[in-house]
mmCIF file of C-alpha atoms (C1' of nucleotides) in Angstrom:
data_model
loop_
_atom_site.group_PDB
_atom_site.id
_atom_site.type_symbol
_atom_site.label_atom_id
_atom_site.label_comp_id
_atom_site.label_asym_id
_atom_site.label_seq_id
_atom_site.Cartn_x
_atom_site.Cartn_y
_atom_site.Cartn_z
ATOM 1 C CA MET A 160 0.000 0.000 0.000
ATOM 2 C CA ASN A 161 2.723 2.408 0.944
ATOM 3 C CA GLU A 162 3.467 3.523 -2.568
ATOM 4 C CA THR A 163 5.987 6.077 -1.351
ATOM 5 C CA ARG A 164 8.419 6.746 -4.108
ATOM 6 C CA ARG A 165 11.752 7.744 -2.740
ATOM 7 C CA LEU A 166 13.558 10.697 -4.219
ATOM 8 C CA ARG A 167 17.101 11.336 -5.224
ATOM 9 C CA ILE A 168 19.035 14.315 -4.013
ATOM 10 C CA GLY A 169 18.455 16.478 -7.061
ATOM 11 C CA GLU A 170 14.690 16.382 -6.806
ATOM 12 C CA VAL A 171 14.843 16.835 -3.068
ATOM 13 C CA ALA A 172 17.100 19.859 -3.341
ATOM 14 C CA GLU A 173 14.942 21.469 -5.955
ATOM 15 C CA ARG A 174 11.733 20.940 -4.044
ATOM 16 C CA VAL A 175 13.175 22.231 -0.821
ATOM 17 C CA GLY A 176 15.153 25.041 -2.340
ATOM 18 C CA LEU A 177 18.552 24.061 -1.044
ATOM 19 C CA SER A 178 21.732 23.250 -2.944
ATOM 20 C CA LEU A 179 22.942 19.678 -3.266
ATOM 21 C CA ARG A 180 25.989 20.759 -1.330
ATOM 22 C CA SER A 181 23.858 22.003 1.535
ATOM 23 C CA VAL A 182 21.868 18.802 1.725
ATOM 24 C CA ARG A 183 25.053 16.765 1.825
ATOM 25 C CA PHE A 184 26.561 19.166 4.302
ATOM 26 C CA TYR A 185 23.609 18.793 6.652
ATOM 27 C CA GLU A 186 24.056 15.076 6.358
ATOM 28 C CA GLU A 187 27.733 15.343 7.325
ATOM 29 C CA ALA A 188 26.640 17.484 10.244
ATOM 30 C CA GLY A 189 24.245 14.778 11.353
ATOM 31 C CA LEU A 190 21.004 16.650 10.718
ATOM 32 C CA LEU A 191 19.513 14.000 8.481
ATOM 33 C CA THR A 192 20.626 10.737 6.983
ATOM 34 C CA PRO A 193 19.112 9.507 3.728
ATOM 35 C CA ASP A 194 16.626 6.696 4.050
ATOM 36 C CA GLY A 195 19.013 4.557 2.029
ATOM 37 C CA ARG A 196 21.030 4.301 -1.141
ATOM 38 C CA THR A 197 20.611 2.735 -4.531
ATOM 39 C CA GLU A 198 22.903 -0.127 -5.478
ATOM 40 C CA GLY A 199 25.113 2.385 -7.209
ATOM 41 C CA GLY A 200 25.287 4.617 -4.160
ATOM 42 C CA PHE A 201 22.698 7.308 -4.932
ATOM 43 C CA ARG A 202 21.092 8.814 -1.837
ATOM 44 C CA LEU A 203 17.387 8.139 -1.423
ATOM 45 C CA TYR A 204 15.016 10.314 0.573
ATOM 46 C CA THR A 205 11.483 9.889 1.860
ATOM 47 C CA GLU A 206 8.804 12.535 1.967
ATOM 48 C CA SER A 207 9.231 13.000 5.686
ATOM 49 C CA GLN A 208 12.862 13.727 5.126
ATOM 50 C CA VAL A 209 11.892 16.371 2.642
ATOM 51 C CA GLU A 210 9.747 17.902 5.334
ATOM 52 C CA ARG A 211 12.645 17.768 7.726
ATOM 53 C CA LEU A 212 14.765 19.668 5.251
ATOM 54 C CA LEU A 213 12.026 22.226 4.899
ATOM 55 C CA LEU A 214 12.032 22.577 8.650
ATOM 56 C CA ILE A 215 15.776 23.096 8.603
ATOM 57 C CA LYS A 216 15.369 25.694 5.941
ATOM 58 C CA ARG A 217 12.800 27.542 8.000
ATOM 59 C CA MET A 218 15.305 27.795 10.846
ATOM 60 C CA LYS A 219 17.897 29.503 8.713
ATOM 61 C CA PRO A 220 16.582 33.059 8.930
ATOM 62 C CA LEU A 221 17.243 32.909 12.652
ATOM 63 C CA GLY A 222 20.921 32.317 11.979
ATOM 64 C CA PHE A 223 21.174 29.140 14.004
ATOM 65 C CA SER A 224 24.380 27.174 13.688
ATOM 66 C CA VAL A 225 24.155 23.577 12.511
ATOM 67 C CA ALA A 226 24.982 22.469 16.027
ATOM 68 C CA GLN A 227 22.027 24.428 17.340
ATOM 69 C CA MET A 228 19.762 23.117 14.630
ATOM 70 C CA SER A 229 20.845 19.634 15.486
ATOM 71 C CA GLU A 230 19.970 20.167 19.138
ATOM 72 C CA LEU A 231 16.633 21.678 18.354
ATOM 73 C CA LEU A 232 15.756 18.911 15.929
ATOM 74 C CA THR A 233 16.666 16.346 18.536
ATOM 75 C CA ALA A 234 14.433 18.002 21.094
ATOM 76 C CA TYR A 235 11.659 18.255 18.546
ATOM 77 C CA ASP A 236 11.990 14.593 17.676
ATOM 78 C CA THR A 237 11.733 13.691 21.334
ATOM 79 C CA LEU A 238 8.616 15.779 21.824
ATOM 80 C CA ARG A 239 6.999 14.123 18.845
ATOM 81 C CA ASN A 240 8.060 10.652 19.848
ATOM 82 C CA PRO A 241 5.260 8.834 21.731
ATOM 83 C CA ARG A 242 7.747 6.291 23.076
ATOM 84 C CA ALA A 243 9.871 8.933 24.803
ATOM 85 C CA SER A 244 10.204 8.690 28.575
ATOM 86 C CA ARG A 245 8.998 11.372 30.960
ATOM 87 C CA GLU A 246 12.546 12.546 31.625
ATOM 88 C CA GLU A 247 13.363 12.760 27.970
ATOM 89 C CA ILE A 248 10.261 14.801 27.317
ATOM 90 C CA ASP A 249 10.995 17.147 30.186
ATOM 91 C CA ALA A 250 14.555 17.671 29.019
ATOM 92 C CA ALA A 251 13.328 18.278 25.491
ATOM 93 C CA ARG A 252 10.852 20.846 26.764
ATOM 94 C CA VAL A 253 13.588 22.692 28.609
ATOM 95 C CA SER A 254 15.714 22.638 25.506
ATOM 96 C CA ALA A 255 12.899 23.869 23.331
ATOM 97 C CA ASP A 256 12.181 26.687 25.753
ATOM 98 C CA GLU A 257 15.798 27.736 25.656
ATOM 99 C CA PHE A 258 15.664 27.807 21.901
ATOM 100 C CA ALA A 259 12.506 29.843 21.991
ATOM 101 C CA ALA A 260 14.395 32.409 24.041
ATOM 102 C CA ILE A 261 17.364 32.321 21.697
ATOM 103 C CA ALA A 262 15.041 32.721 18.745
ATOM 104 C CA ALA A 263 13.323 35.702 20.327
ATOM 105 C CA GLU A 264 16.670 37.315 20.923
ATOM 106 C CA ALA A 265 17.746 36.639 17.359
ATOM 107 C CA CYS A 266 14.579 38.381 16.194
ATOM 108 C CA GLY A 267 15.465 41.353 18.336
ATOM 109 C CA GLU A 268 18.910 41.562 16.832
ATOM 110 C CA LEU A 269 17.453 41.285 13.369
ATOM 111 C CA ARG A 270 15.110 44.155 14.124
ATOM 112 C CA THR A 271 17.873 46.459 15.298
ATOM 113 C CA ARG A 272 19.994 45.410 12.380
ATOM 114 C CA LEU A 273 17.175 46.200 9.997
ATOM 115 C CA ALA A 274 16.691 49.588 11.617
ATOM 116 C CA LEU A 275 20.380 50.401 11.254
ATOM 117 C CA ALA A 276 20.386 49.139 7.695
ATOM 118 C CA GLU A 277 17.395 51.261 6.797
ATOM 119 C CA GLU A 278 18.947 54.324 8.317
ATOM 120 C CA PHE A 279 22.124 53.908 6.351
ATOM 121 C CA SER A 280 20.246 53.027 3.223
ATOM 122 C CA GLY A 281 18.232 56.210 3.528
ATOM 123 C CA ARG A 282 21.303 58.376 3.888
ATOM 124 C CA LEU A 283 22.949 56.592 1.027
ATOM 125 C CA SER A 284 20.132 57.319 -1.345
ATOM 126 C CA GLU A 285 20.286 60.978 -0.405
ATOM 127 C CA LEU A 286 23.957 61.074 -1.258
ATOM 128 C CA THR A 287 23.431 61.752 -4.940
ATOM 129 C CA SER A 288 20.050 63.419 -4.826
ATOM 130 C CA GLU A 289 21.175 66.980 -5.332
ATOM 131 C CA ASP A 290 19.776 69.284 -2.757
ATOM 132 C CA ARG A 291 21.624 72.046 -0.948
ATOM 133 C CA THR A 292 22.336 70.089 2.224
ATOM 134 C CA SER A 293 25.868 68.829 1.920
ATOM 135 C CA PRO A 294 25.409 65.084 1.893
ATOM 136 C CA GLN A 295 27.274 63.178 4.511
ATOM 137 C CA LEU A 296 27.249 59.594 5.573
ATOM 138 C CA MET B 171 47.745 74.958 16.509
ATOM 139 C CA ASN B 172 46.525 71.697 15.212
ATOM 140 C CA GLU B 173 46.741 69.984 18.576
ATOM 141 C CA THR B 174 45.315 66.755 17.195
ATOM 142 C CA ARG B 175 46.551 63.952 19.333
ATOM 143 C CA ARG B 176 46.829 60.795 17.353
ATOM 144 C CA LEU B 177 45.503 57.600 18.807
ATOM 145 C CA ARG B 178 46.808 54.097 18.982
ATOM 146 C CA ILE B 179 44.810 51.145 17.842
ATOM 147 C CA GLY B 180 43.508 50.152 21.250
ATOM 148 C CA GLU B 181 41.839 53.455 21.942
ATOM 149 C CA VAL B 182 40.525 53.629 18.404
ATOM 150 C CA ALA B 183 39.023 50.172 18.588
ATOM 151 C CA GLU B 184 37.373 50.860 21.902
ATOM 152 C CA ARG B 185 35.879 54.147 20.787
ATOM 153 C CA VAL B 186 34.572 52.713 17.560
ATOM 154 C CA GLY B 187 33.440 49.414 18.976
ATOM 155 C CA LEU B 188 35.457 47.152 16.743
ATOM 156 C CA SER B 189 38.081 44.586 17.648
ATOM 157 C CA LEU B 190 41.755 45.239 17.046
ATOM 158 C CA ARG B 191 41.653 42.378 14.625
ATOM 159 C CA SER B 192 38.894 43.968 12.626
ATOM 160 C CA VAL B 193 40.698 47.290 12.400
ATOM 161 C CA ARG B 194 43.828 45.565 11.166
ATOM 162 C CA PHE B 195 41.778 43.427 8.828
ATOM 163 C CA TYR B 196 40.161 46.486 7.262
ATOM 164 C CA GLU B 197 43.620 47.878 6.819
ATOM 165 C CA GLU B 198 44.755 44.713 5.031
ATOM 166 C CA ALA B 199 41.685 45.012 2.861
ATOM 167 C CA GLY B 200 42.653 48.552 1.972
ATOM 168 C CA LEU B 201 39.778 50.328 3.680
ATOM 169 C CA LEU B 202 41.971 52.610 5.755
ATOM 170 C CA THR B 203 45.662 53.050 6.376
ATOM 171 C CA PRO B 204 46.892 54.516 9.650
ATOM 172 C CA ASP B 205 48.101 58.093 9.505
ATOM 173 C CA GLY B 206 51.538 56.819 10.471
ATOM 174 C CA ARG B 207 53.478 54.772 12.957
ATOM 175 C CA THR B 208 55.534 55.433 16.057
ATOM 176 C CA GLU B 209 59.255 54.742 15.914
ATOM 177 C CA GLY B 210 58.559 51.371 17.405
ATOM 178 C CA GLY B 211 55.927 50.527 14.817
ATOM 179 C CA PHE B 212 52.661 51.303 16.635
ATOM 180 C CA ARG B 213 49.844 52.371 14.342
ATOM 181 C CA LEU B 214 48.647 55.964 14.768
ATOM 182 C CA TYR B 215 45.197 57.208 13.792
ATOM 183 C CA THR B 216 43.662 60.618 13.381
ATOM 184 C CA GLU B 217 40.168 61.638 14.385
ATOM 185 C CA SER B 218 38.969 61.565 10.808
ATOM 186 C CA GLN B 219 40.125 57.988 10.548
ATOM 187 C CA VAL B 220 38.091 57.182 13.596
ATOM 188 C CA GLU B 221 35.108 58.638 11.812
ATOM 189 C CA ARG B 222 35.897 56.539 8.772
ATOM 190 C CA LEU B 223 35.863 53.451 10.927
ATOM 191 C CA LEU B 224 32.538 54.502 12.374
ATOM 192 C CA LEU B 225 31.276 54.843 8.835
ATOM 193 C CA ILE B 226 32.511 51.364 8.037
ATOM 194 C CA LYS B 227 30.787 50.071 11.108
ATOM 195 C CA ARG B 228 27.520 51.658 10.038
ATOM 196 C CA MET B 229 27.701 49.776 6.751
ATOM 197 C CA LYS B 230 27.920 46.414 8.408
ATOM 198 C CA PRO B 231 24.215 45.860 9.090
ATOM 199 C CA LEU B 232 23.692 45.878 5.338
ATOM 200 C CA GLY B 233 25.979 42.897 4.981
ATOM 201 C CA PHE B 234 28.335 44.507 2.499
ATOM 202 C CA SER B 235 31.515 42.643 1.742
ATOM 203 C CA VAL B 236 34.792 44.414 2.350
ATOM 204 C CA ALA B 237 35.232 44.729 -1.398
ATOM 205 C CA GLN B 238 31.889 46.509 -1.642
ATOM 206 C CA MET B 239 32.689 48.738 1.306
ATOM 207 C CA SER B 240 35.956 49.614 -0.342
ATOM 208 C CA GLU B 241 34.182 50.619 -3.538
ATOM 209 C CA LEU B 242 31.605 52.657 -1.737
ATOM 210 C CA LEU B 243 34.218 54.428 0.362
ATOM 211 C CA THR B 244 36.178 55.242 -2.747
ATOM 212 C CA ALA B 245 33.117 56.725 -4.387
ATOM 213 C CA TYR B 246 32.321 58.636 -1.235
ATOM 214 C CA ASP B 247 35.838 60.016 -1.048
ATOM 215 C CA THR B 248 35.598 61.184 -4.621
ATOM 216 C CA LEU B 249 32.305 62.923 -4.004
ATOM 217 C CA ARG B 250 33.774 64.698 -1.019
ATOM 218 C CA ASN B 251 36.992 65.592 -2.784
ATOM 219 C CA PRO B 252 36.870 69.156 -4.161
ATOM 220 C CA ARG B 253 39.800 68.419 -6.486
ATOM 221 C CA ALA B 254 38.002 65.548 -8.219
ATOM 222 C CA SER B 255 37.403 65.925 -11.930
ATOM 223 C CA ARG B 256 33.953 66.003 -13.506
ATOM 224 C CA GLU B 257 34.352 62.473 -14.834
ATOM 225 C CA GLU B 258 35.438 61.149 -11.497
ATOM 226 C CA ILE B 259 32.502 62.767 -9.794
ATOM 227 C CA ASP B 260 30.065 61.409 -12.355
ATOM 228 C CA ALA B 261 31.463 57.910 -12.039
ATOM 229 C CA ALA B 262 31.297 58.165 -8.272
ATOM 230 C CA ARG B 263 27.675 59.249 -8.472
ATOM 231 C CA VAL B 264 26.823 56.265 -10.618
ATOM 232 C CA SER B 265 28.602 53.999 -8.192
ATOM 233 C CA ALA B 266 26.849 55.542 -5.228
ATOM 234 C CA ASP B 267 23.497 55.138 -6.934
ATOM 235 C CA GLU B 268 24.211 51.489 -7.574
ATOM 236 C CA PHE B 269 25.046 51.026 -3.940
ATOM 237 C CA ALA B 270 21.891 52.794 -2.919
ATOM 238 C CA ALA B 271 19.981 50.225 -4.946
ATOM 239 C CA ILE B 272 21.960 47.364 -3.457
ATOM 240 C CA ALA B 273 21.341 48.745 0.004
ATOM 241 C CA ALA B 274 17.626 49.013 -0.619
ATOM 242 C CA GLU B 275 17.570 45.412 -1.785
ATOM 243 C CA ALA B 276 19.530 44.323 1.253
ATOM 244 C CA CYS B 277 16.927 46.028 3.418
ATOM 245 C CA GLY B 278 14.214 44.130 1.614
ATOM 246 C CA GLU B 279 15.948 40.838 2.201
ATOM 247 C CA LEU B 280 16.420 41.730 5.827
ATOM 248 C CA ARG B 281 12.717 42.472 6.142
ATOM 249 C CA THR B 282 11.679 39.146 4.673
ATOM 250 C CA ARG B 283 14.248 37.384 6.757
ATOM 251 C CA LEU B 284 12.904 39.081 9.867
ATOM 252 C CA ALA B 285 9.378 38.096 8.943
ATOM 253 C CA LEU B 286 10.407 34.464 8.482
ATOM 254 C CA ALA B 287 12.383 34.540 11.702
ATOM 255 C CA GLU B 288 9.432 35.933 13.618
ATOM 256 C CA GLU B 289 7.117 33.350 12.214
ATOM 257 C CA PHE B 290 9.374 30.505 13.216
ATOM 258 C CA SER B 291 10.065 32.082 16.574
ATOM 259 C CA GLY B 292 6.364 32.310 17.246
ATOM 260 C CA ARG B 293 5.754 28.679 16.408
ATOM 261 C CA LEU B 294 8.731 27.686 18.478
ATOM 262 C CA SER B 295 7.434 29.390 21.569
ATOM 263 C CA GLU B 296 4.108 27.639 21.143
ATOM 264 C CA LEU B 297 5.852 24.321 21.045
ATOM 265 C CA THR B 298 5.953 23.871 24.800
ATOM 266 C CA SER B 299 3.018 26.010 25.792
ATOM 267 C CA GLU B 300 0.489 23.298 26.435
ATOM 268 C CA ASP B 301 -2.730 23.844 24.638
ATOM 269 C CA ARG B 302 -4.808 21.286 22.798
ATOM 270 C CA THR B 303 -3.503 22.069 19.325
ATOM 271 C CA SER B 304 -0.826 19.534 18.590
ATOM 272 C CA PRO B 305 2.265 21.646 18.209
ATOM 273 C CA GLN B 306 4.097 21.347 14.970
ATOM 274 C CA LEU B 307 6.950 23.255 13.485
ATOM 275 C "C1'" DC C 283 25.848 4.312 -26.331
ATOM 276 C "C1'" DT C 284 24.361 8.590 -24.455
ATOM 277 C "C1'" DC C 285 23.272 11.826 -21.332
ATOM 278 C "C1'" DA C 286 21.633 13.710 -17.156
ATOM 279 C "C1'" DC C 287 22.403 12.919 -12.793
ATOM 280 C "C1'" DA C 288 24.986 11.513 -8.814
ATOM 281 C "C1'" DC C 289 29.301 10.229 -6.195
ATOM 282 C "C1'" DT C 290 33.561 11.339 -3.415
ATOM 283 C "C1'" DT C 291 37.569 13.954 -2.443
ATOM 284 C "C1'" DA C 292 39.425 18.207 -1.584
ATOM 285 C "C1'" DC C 293 40.675 22.934 -1.925
ATOM 286 C "C1'" DG C 294 38.634 28.021 -1.960
ATOM 287 C "C1'" DT C 295 35.950 31.811 0.330
ATOM 288 C "C1'" DT C 296 34.745 35.517 4.042
ATOM 289 C "C1'" DG C 297 35.483 37.993 8.155
ATOM 290 C "C1'" DC C 298 37.267 37.789 11.421
ATOM 291 C "C1'" DG C 299 38.839 34.928 16.506
ATOM 292 C "C1'" DT C 300 42.636 33.149 18.658
ATOM 293 C "C1'" DT C 301 47.021 31.744 20.126
ATOM 294 C "C1'" DA C 302 52.145 32.262 19.871
ATOM 295 C "C1'" DA C 303 56.270 34.550 20.366
ATOM 296 C "C1'" DC C 304 58.024 38.758 20.734
ATOM 297 C "C1'" DG C 305 58.906 44.127 20.793
ATOM 298 C "C1'" DT C 306 57.402 49.048 22.854
ATOM 299 C "C1'" DA C 307 56.236 52.655 26.021
ATOM 300 C "C1'" DT C 308 55.910 54.471 30.512
ATOM 301 C "C1'" DA D 82 62.078 46.107 36.260
ATOM 302 C "C1'" DA D 83 57.267 45.560 35.756
ATOM 303 C "C1'" DT D 84 53.205 46.046 33.218
ATOM 304 C "C1'" DA D 85 50.009 47.297 29.744
ATOM 305 C "C1'" DC D 86 49.862 47.678 25.158
ATOM 306 C "C1'" DG D 87 51.282 46.771 20.514
ATOM 307 C "C1'" DT D 88 53.541 43.977 16.503
ATOM 308 C "C1'" DT D 89 53.587 40.201 12.874
ATOM 309 C "C1'" DA D 90 52.763 35.623 11.387
ATOM 310 C "C1'" DA D 91 49.860 31.952 11.007
ATOM 311 C "C1'" DC D 92 46.388 28.618 11.914
ATOM 312 C "C1'" DG D 93 41.162 27.845 12.994
ATOM 313 C "C1'" DC D 94 36.241 28.179 12.031
ATOM 314 C "C1'" DA D 95 31.376 28.065 9.760
ATOM 315 C "C1'" DA D 96 28.718 26.981 5.952
ATOM 316 C "C1'" DC D 97 28.855 26.136 2.231
ATOM 317 C "C1'" DG D 98 30.748 27.090 -3.330
ATOM 318 C "C1'" DT D 99 33.253 25.098 -6.738
ATOM 319 C "C1'" DA D 100 35.822 22.272 -9.501
ATOM 320 C "C1'" DA D 101 37.856 17.614 -10.732
ATOM 321 C "C1'" DG D 102 37.569 13.171 -11.965
ATOM 322 C "C1'" DT D 103 34.609 9.211 -12.034
ATOM 323 C "C1'" DG D 104 30.544 6.236 -11.709
ATOM 324 C "C1'" DT D 105 25.163 5.321 -12.303
ATOM 325 C "C1'" DG D 106 20.875 4.502 -14.516
ATOM 326 C "C1'" DA D 107 16.857 5.164 -17.686
#
DNA sequence: CTCACACTTACGTTGCGTTAACGTAT
DNA sequence: AATACGTTAACGCAACGTAAGTGTGA
């Protein structure tokens, strides 16, 4: 029944919007291992692995390191795993909460960075618009 | 009369808020050369060089590469140089306009990145807040 | 047989951080 | 003489990009 066609890296990368190199890199980093290989050695991925890559991609704007992503994914896996013990779940919750805080802080830094960028950008575009005020950055 | 005390790299770095390494790195990259050295080889900076470093620092939120910053600084110098020829000024204006466009685009990317970051951050903080909706990233 | 696609090294890039070993200035 | 500050290599790191040379599979 489970007519789940497995995908090769090219199709995966295109669907997710990552480079082949990135997908392989995340594998090296331990973020996701292909479901298997063909006889010839081609990586094979399932749909749920595609989703996992999408999840990874959605973390990127926050600027997480691969190590952090790995941690967060582990915690997430634990929370979603019905077989996980009470302790594991609790630890995962703590971890997830920490990441929520880190994420909030990253958003804050992005906001200030955006504000600074916009300020500079504004001045820069005034630099060549000729009005009497001597333009200065 | 020009009682301009020149500063050494430590004081410069502290005032500007950059590391010594960064200041030296920007020098390597050709963004600014010290006004001179002491007999013993210590770098000496003028106030206007401090301002230049502050300017460099203000560019950073935009994510410019050092090569881009170098270009932009060159154009800026030309625009501020009263001895510059007409052609030089025109070229500098073109360059500055291009950078204004690049900067605006960078701001746009930062905005979308912030939006994505906030979305993920929001979901992440719901992950451990226990309500009935099965939490999913 | 042909191609598009994939594989594994392995070195290049950017913007610094970080020793290490040593000289300078007060 | 001590101490804070500075100097030049030079290697390390993250997160991939980019060949290079070779194999796979429809």
